[in-house]
Backbone as CSV, one residue per row, in Angstrom:
resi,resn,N_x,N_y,N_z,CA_x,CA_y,CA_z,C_x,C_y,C_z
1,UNK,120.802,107.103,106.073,119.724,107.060,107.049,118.373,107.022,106.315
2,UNK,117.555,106.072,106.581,116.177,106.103,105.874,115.145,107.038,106.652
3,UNK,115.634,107.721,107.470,114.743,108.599,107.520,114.612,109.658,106.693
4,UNK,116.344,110.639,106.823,116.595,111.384,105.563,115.984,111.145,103.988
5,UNK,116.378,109.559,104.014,115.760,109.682,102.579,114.496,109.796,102.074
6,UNK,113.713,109.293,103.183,112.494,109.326,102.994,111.890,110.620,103.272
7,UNK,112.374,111.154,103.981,112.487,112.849,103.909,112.750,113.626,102.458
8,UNK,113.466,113.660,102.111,114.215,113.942,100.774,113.049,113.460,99.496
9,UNK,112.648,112.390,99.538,111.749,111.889,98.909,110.542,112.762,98.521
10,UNK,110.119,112.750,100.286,108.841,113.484,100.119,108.206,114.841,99.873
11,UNK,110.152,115.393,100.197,110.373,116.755,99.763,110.373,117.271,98.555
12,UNK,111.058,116.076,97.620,110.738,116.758,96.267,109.601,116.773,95.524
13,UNK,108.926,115.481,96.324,107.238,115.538,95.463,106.483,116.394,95.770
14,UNK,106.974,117.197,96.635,105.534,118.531,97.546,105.651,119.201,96.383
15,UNK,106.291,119.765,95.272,105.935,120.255,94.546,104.842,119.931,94.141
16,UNK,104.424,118.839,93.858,103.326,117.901,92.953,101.627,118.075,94.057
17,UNK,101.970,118.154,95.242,100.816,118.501,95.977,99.290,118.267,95.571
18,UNK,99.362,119.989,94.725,98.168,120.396,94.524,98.010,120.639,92.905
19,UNK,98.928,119.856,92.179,99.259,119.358,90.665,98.390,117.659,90.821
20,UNK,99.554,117.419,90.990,99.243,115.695,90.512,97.822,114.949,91.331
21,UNK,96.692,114.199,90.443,95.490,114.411,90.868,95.889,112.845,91.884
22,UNK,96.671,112.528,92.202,96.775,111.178,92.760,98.524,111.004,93.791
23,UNK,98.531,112.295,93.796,99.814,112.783,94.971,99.552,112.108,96.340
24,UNK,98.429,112.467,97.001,98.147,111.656,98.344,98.516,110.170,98.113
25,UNK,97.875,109.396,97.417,98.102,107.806,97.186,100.012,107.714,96.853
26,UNK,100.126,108.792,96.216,101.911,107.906,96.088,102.745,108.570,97.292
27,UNK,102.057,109.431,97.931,102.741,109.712,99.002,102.355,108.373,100.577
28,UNK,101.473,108.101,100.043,101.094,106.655,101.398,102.043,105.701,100.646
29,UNK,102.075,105.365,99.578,103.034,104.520,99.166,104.641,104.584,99.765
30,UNK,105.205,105.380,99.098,106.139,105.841,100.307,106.615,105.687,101.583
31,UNK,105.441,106.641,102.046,105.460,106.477,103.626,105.265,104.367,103.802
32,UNK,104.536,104.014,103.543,104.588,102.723,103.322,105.591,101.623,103.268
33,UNK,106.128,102.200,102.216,107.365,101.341,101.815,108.589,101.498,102.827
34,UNK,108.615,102.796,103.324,109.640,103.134,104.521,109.262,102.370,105.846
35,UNK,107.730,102.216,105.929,107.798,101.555,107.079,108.290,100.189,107.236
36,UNK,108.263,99.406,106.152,108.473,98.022,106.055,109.971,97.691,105.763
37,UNK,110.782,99.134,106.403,112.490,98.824,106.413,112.862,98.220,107.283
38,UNK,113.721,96.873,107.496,113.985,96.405,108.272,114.907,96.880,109.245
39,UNK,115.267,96.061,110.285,115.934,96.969,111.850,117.543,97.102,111.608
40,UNK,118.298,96.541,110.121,119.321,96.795,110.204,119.097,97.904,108.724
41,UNK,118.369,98.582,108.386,117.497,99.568,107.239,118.835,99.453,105.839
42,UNK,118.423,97.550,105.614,118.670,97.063,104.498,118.406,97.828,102.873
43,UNK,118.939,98.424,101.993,118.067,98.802,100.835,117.736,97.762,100.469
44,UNK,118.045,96.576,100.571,117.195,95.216,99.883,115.793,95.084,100.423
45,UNK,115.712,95.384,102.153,114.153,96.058,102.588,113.476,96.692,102.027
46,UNK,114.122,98.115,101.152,113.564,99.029,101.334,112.979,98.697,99.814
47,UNK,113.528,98.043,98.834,113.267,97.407,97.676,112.367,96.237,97.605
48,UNK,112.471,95.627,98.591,111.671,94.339,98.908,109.777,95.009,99.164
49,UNK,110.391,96.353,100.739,109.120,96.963,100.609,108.070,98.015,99.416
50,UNK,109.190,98.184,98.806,108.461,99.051,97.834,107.760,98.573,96.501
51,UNK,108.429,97.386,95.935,107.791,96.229,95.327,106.038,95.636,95.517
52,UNK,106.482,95.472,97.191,105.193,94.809,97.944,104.136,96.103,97.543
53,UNK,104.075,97.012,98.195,103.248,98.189,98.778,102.978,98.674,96.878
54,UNK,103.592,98.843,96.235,102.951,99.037,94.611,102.523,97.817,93.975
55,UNK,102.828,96.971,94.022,101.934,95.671,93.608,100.553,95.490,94.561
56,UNK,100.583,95.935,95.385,99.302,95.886,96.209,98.124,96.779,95.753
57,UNK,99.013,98.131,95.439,98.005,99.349,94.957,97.868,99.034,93.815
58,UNK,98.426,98.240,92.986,97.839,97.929,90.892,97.181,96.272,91.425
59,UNK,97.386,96.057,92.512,96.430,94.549,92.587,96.962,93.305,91.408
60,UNK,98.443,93.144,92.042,99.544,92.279,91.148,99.938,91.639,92.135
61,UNK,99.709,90.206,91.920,100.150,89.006,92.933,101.584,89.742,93.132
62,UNK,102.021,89.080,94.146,103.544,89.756,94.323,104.031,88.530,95.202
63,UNK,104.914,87.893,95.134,105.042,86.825,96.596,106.599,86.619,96.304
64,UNK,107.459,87.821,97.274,108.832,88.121,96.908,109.365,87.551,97.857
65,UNK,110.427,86.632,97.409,111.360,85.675,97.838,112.656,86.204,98.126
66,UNK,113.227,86.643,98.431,114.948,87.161,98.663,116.245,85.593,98.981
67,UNK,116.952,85.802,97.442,117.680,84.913,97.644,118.624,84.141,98.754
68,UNK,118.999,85.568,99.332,119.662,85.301,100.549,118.770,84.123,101.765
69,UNK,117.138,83.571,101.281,116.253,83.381,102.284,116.476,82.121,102.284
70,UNK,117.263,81.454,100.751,117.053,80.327,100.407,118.088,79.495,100.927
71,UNK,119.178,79.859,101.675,120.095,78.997,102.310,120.829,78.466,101.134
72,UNK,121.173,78.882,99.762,121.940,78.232,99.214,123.561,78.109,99.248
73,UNK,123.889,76.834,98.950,125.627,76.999,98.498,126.140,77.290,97.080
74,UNK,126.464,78.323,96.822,126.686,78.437,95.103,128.113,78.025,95.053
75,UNK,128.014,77.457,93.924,129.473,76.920,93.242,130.739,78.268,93.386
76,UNK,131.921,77.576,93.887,132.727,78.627,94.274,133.255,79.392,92.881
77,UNK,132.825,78.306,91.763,133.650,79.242,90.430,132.234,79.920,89.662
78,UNK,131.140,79.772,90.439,130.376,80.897,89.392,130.172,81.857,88.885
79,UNK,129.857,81.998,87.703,130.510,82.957,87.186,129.378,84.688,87.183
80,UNK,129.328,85.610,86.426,128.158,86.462,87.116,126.699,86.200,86.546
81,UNK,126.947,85.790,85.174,125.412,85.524,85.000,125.065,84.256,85.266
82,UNK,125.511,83.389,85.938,125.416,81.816,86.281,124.606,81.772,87.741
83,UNK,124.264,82.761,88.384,123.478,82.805,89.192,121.948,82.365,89.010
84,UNK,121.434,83.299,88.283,120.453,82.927,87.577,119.910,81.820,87.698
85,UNK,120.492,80.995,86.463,119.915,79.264,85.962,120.345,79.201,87.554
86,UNK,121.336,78.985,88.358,120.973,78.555,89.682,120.285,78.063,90.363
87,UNK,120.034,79.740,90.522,118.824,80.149,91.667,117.906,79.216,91.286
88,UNK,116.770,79.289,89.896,116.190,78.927,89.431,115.909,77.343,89.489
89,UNK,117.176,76.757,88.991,117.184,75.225,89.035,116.993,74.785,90.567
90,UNK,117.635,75.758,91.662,117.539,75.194,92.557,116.534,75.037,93.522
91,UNK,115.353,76.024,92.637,114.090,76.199,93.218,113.107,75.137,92.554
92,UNK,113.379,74.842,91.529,112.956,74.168,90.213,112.096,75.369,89.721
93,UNK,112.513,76.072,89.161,111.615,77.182,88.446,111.833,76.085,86.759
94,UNK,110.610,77.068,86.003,110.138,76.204,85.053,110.931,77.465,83.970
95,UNK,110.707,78.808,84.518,111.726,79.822,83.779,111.907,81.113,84.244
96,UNK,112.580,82.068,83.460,113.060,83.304,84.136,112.879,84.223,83.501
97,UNK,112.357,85.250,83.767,111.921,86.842,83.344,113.304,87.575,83.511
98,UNK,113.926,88.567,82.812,114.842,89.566,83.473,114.281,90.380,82.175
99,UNK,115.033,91.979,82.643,114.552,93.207,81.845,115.735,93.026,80.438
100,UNK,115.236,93.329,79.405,116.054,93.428,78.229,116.942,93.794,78.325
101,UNK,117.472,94.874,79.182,118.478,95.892,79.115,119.405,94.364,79.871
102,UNK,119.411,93.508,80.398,120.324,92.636,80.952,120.506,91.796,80.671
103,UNK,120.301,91.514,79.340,119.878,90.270,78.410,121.515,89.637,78.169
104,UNK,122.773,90.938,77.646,123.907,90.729,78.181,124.453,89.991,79.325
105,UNK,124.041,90.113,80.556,124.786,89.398,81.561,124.537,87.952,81.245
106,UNK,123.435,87.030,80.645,123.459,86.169,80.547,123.778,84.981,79.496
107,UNK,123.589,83.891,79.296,123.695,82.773,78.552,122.814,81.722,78.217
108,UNK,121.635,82.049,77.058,120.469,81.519,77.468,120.879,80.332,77.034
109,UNK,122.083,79.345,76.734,122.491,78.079,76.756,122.497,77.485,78.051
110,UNK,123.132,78.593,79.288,123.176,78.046,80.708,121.708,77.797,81.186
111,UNK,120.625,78.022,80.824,119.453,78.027,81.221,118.626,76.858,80.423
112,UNK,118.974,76.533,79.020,118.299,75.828,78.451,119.042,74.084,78.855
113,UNK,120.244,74.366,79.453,120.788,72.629,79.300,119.830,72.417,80.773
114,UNK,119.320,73.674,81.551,118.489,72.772,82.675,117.324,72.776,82.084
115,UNK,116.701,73.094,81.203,115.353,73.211,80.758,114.261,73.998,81.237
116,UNK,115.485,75.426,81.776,114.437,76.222,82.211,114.513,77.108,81.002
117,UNK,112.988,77.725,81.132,113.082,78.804,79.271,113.492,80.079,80.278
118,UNK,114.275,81.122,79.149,114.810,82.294,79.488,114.129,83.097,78.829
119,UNK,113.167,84.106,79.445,112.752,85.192,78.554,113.039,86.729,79.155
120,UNK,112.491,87.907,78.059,113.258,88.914,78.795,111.995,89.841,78.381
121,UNK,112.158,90.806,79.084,110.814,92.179,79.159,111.429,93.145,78.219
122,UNK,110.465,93.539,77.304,111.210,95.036,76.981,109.880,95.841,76.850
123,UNK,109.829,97.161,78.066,108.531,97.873,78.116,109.275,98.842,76.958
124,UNK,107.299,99.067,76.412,107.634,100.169,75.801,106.725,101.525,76.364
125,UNK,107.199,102.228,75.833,106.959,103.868,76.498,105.510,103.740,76.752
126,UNK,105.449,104.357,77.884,103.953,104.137,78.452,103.898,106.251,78.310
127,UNK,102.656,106.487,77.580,102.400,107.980,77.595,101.218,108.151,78.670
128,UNK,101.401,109.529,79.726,100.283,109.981,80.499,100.608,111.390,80.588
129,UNK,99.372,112.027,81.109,99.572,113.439,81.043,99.969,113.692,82.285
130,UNK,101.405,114.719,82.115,101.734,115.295,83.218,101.627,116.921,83.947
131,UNK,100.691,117.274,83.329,99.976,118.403,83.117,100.329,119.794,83.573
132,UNK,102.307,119.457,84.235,102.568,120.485,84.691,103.802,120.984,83.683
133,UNK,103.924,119.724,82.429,105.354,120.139,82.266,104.890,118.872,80.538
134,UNK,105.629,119.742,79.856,105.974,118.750,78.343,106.106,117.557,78.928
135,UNK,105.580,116.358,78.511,105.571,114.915,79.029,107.039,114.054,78.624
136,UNK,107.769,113.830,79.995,108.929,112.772,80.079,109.004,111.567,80.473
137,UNK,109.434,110.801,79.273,109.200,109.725,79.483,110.249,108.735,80.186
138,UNK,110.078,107.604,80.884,110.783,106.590,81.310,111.227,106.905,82.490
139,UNK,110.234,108.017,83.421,110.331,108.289,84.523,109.985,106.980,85.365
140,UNK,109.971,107.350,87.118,110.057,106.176,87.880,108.423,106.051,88.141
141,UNK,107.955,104.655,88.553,106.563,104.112,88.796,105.549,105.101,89.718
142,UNK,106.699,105.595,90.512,106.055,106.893,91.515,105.395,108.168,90.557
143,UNK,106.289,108.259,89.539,105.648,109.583,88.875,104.465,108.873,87.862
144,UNK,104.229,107.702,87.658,102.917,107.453,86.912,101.835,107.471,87.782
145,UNK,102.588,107.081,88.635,101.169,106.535,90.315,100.927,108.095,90.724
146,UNK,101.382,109.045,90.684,101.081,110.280,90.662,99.753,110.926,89.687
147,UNK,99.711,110.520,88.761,99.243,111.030,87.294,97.951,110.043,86.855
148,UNK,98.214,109.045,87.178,97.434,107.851,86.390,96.553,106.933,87.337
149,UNK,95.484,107.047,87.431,94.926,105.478,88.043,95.612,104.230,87.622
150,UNK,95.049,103.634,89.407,96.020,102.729,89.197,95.196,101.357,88.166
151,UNK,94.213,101.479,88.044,93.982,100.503,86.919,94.499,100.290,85.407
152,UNK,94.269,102.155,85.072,95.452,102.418,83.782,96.593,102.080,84.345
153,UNK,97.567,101.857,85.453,98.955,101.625,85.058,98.893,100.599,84.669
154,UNK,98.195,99.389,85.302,98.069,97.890,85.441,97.904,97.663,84.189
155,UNK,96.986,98.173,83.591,96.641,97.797,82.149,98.071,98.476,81.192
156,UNK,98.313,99.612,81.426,99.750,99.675,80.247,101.158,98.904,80.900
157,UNK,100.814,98.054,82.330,101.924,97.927,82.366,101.802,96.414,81.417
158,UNK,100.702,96.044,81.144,100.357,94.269,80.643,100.493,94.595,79.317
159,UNK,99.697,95.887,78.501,99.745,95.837,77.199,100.875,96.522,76.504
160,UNK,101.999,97.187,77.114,102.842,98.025,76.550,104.524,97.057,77.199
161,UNK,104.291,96.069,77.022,105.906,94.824,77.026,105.941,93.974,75.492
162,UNK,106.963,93.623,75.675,107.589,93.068,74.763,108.007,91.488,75.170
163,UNK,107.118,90.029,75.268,108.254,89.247,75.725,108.819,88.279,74.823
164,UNK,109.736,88.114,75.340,110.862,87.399,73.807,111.129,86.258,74.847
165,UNK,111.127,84.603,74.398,111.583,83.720,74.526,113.033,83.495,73.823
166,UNK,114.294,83.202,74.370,115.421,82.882,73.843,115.580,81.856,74.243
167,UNK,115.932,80.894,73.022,116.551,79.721,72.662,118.191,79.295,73.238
């Protein structure tokens, strides 16, 4: 139930209240992102909305497409990382971002015979003060948006990646 969760959510950040100097803003976020769940309360909504509503607050184009939107027919023998070059080719994308950690699922040969380039993200540790507790890192976007203006996130989220083009 997305109410619960969003309950649950907001329950554990009340700790952070009258700590974290930017608690109100990630708590509208939230509340935010819950509202924009759709009527069958999809997590692909609730992912779709939460994307939107934090790219809005760091002021990051965002213009999210959901594959399912695209009416495609995928090949009945594809395989799992063959989605991808797909999707892509079938949009004519020119290339594809995914996070390092998934660099495995794919085949940057399946991507290059369409001539789309394959590249991959690897963030590195973004440090902020969390002023209630020894600082942990590789927490979720909510606990920076807590702590940090959102101009500093924007800026460590541009200067603290890694991107690698594969051949």
């Amino acid at each position: 139930d997305p109410i619960d969760s969003r309950d649950q959510i907001l329950g554990k950040l009340a700790f952070y209240r009258k700590k974290a100097p930017f608690y109100s803003e990630a708590i509208s976020l939230v509340e935010q992102a819950f509202s924009l769940i759709d009527e069958n309360h999809s997590l692909t909504s609730l992912c779709k909305g939460s994307l939107t509503v934090v790219a809005k607050y760091l002021n990051i184009k965002h213009q999210p497409v959901l594959s399912s939107s695209l009416e495609l027919t995928y090949p009945s023998n594809i395989s799992a990382g063959q989605w991808a070059p797909f999707i892509c080719n079938s949009i004519n994308a020119s290339g594809y971002l995914n996070p390092s950690s998934g660099l495995n699922l794919f085949d940057a040969n399946d991507f290059a015979k369409l001539n789309i380039e394959f590249w991959t993200l690897s963030p590195q540790e973004f440090v902020y003060e969390q002023s209630t507790r020894t600082f942990s890192s590789n927490l979720s976007i909510l606990d920076s948006i807590m702590w940090v203006d959102p101009i500093s996130i924007k800026d460590a989220l541009i200067k603290n990646v890694n991107l690698r083009r594969h051949a």
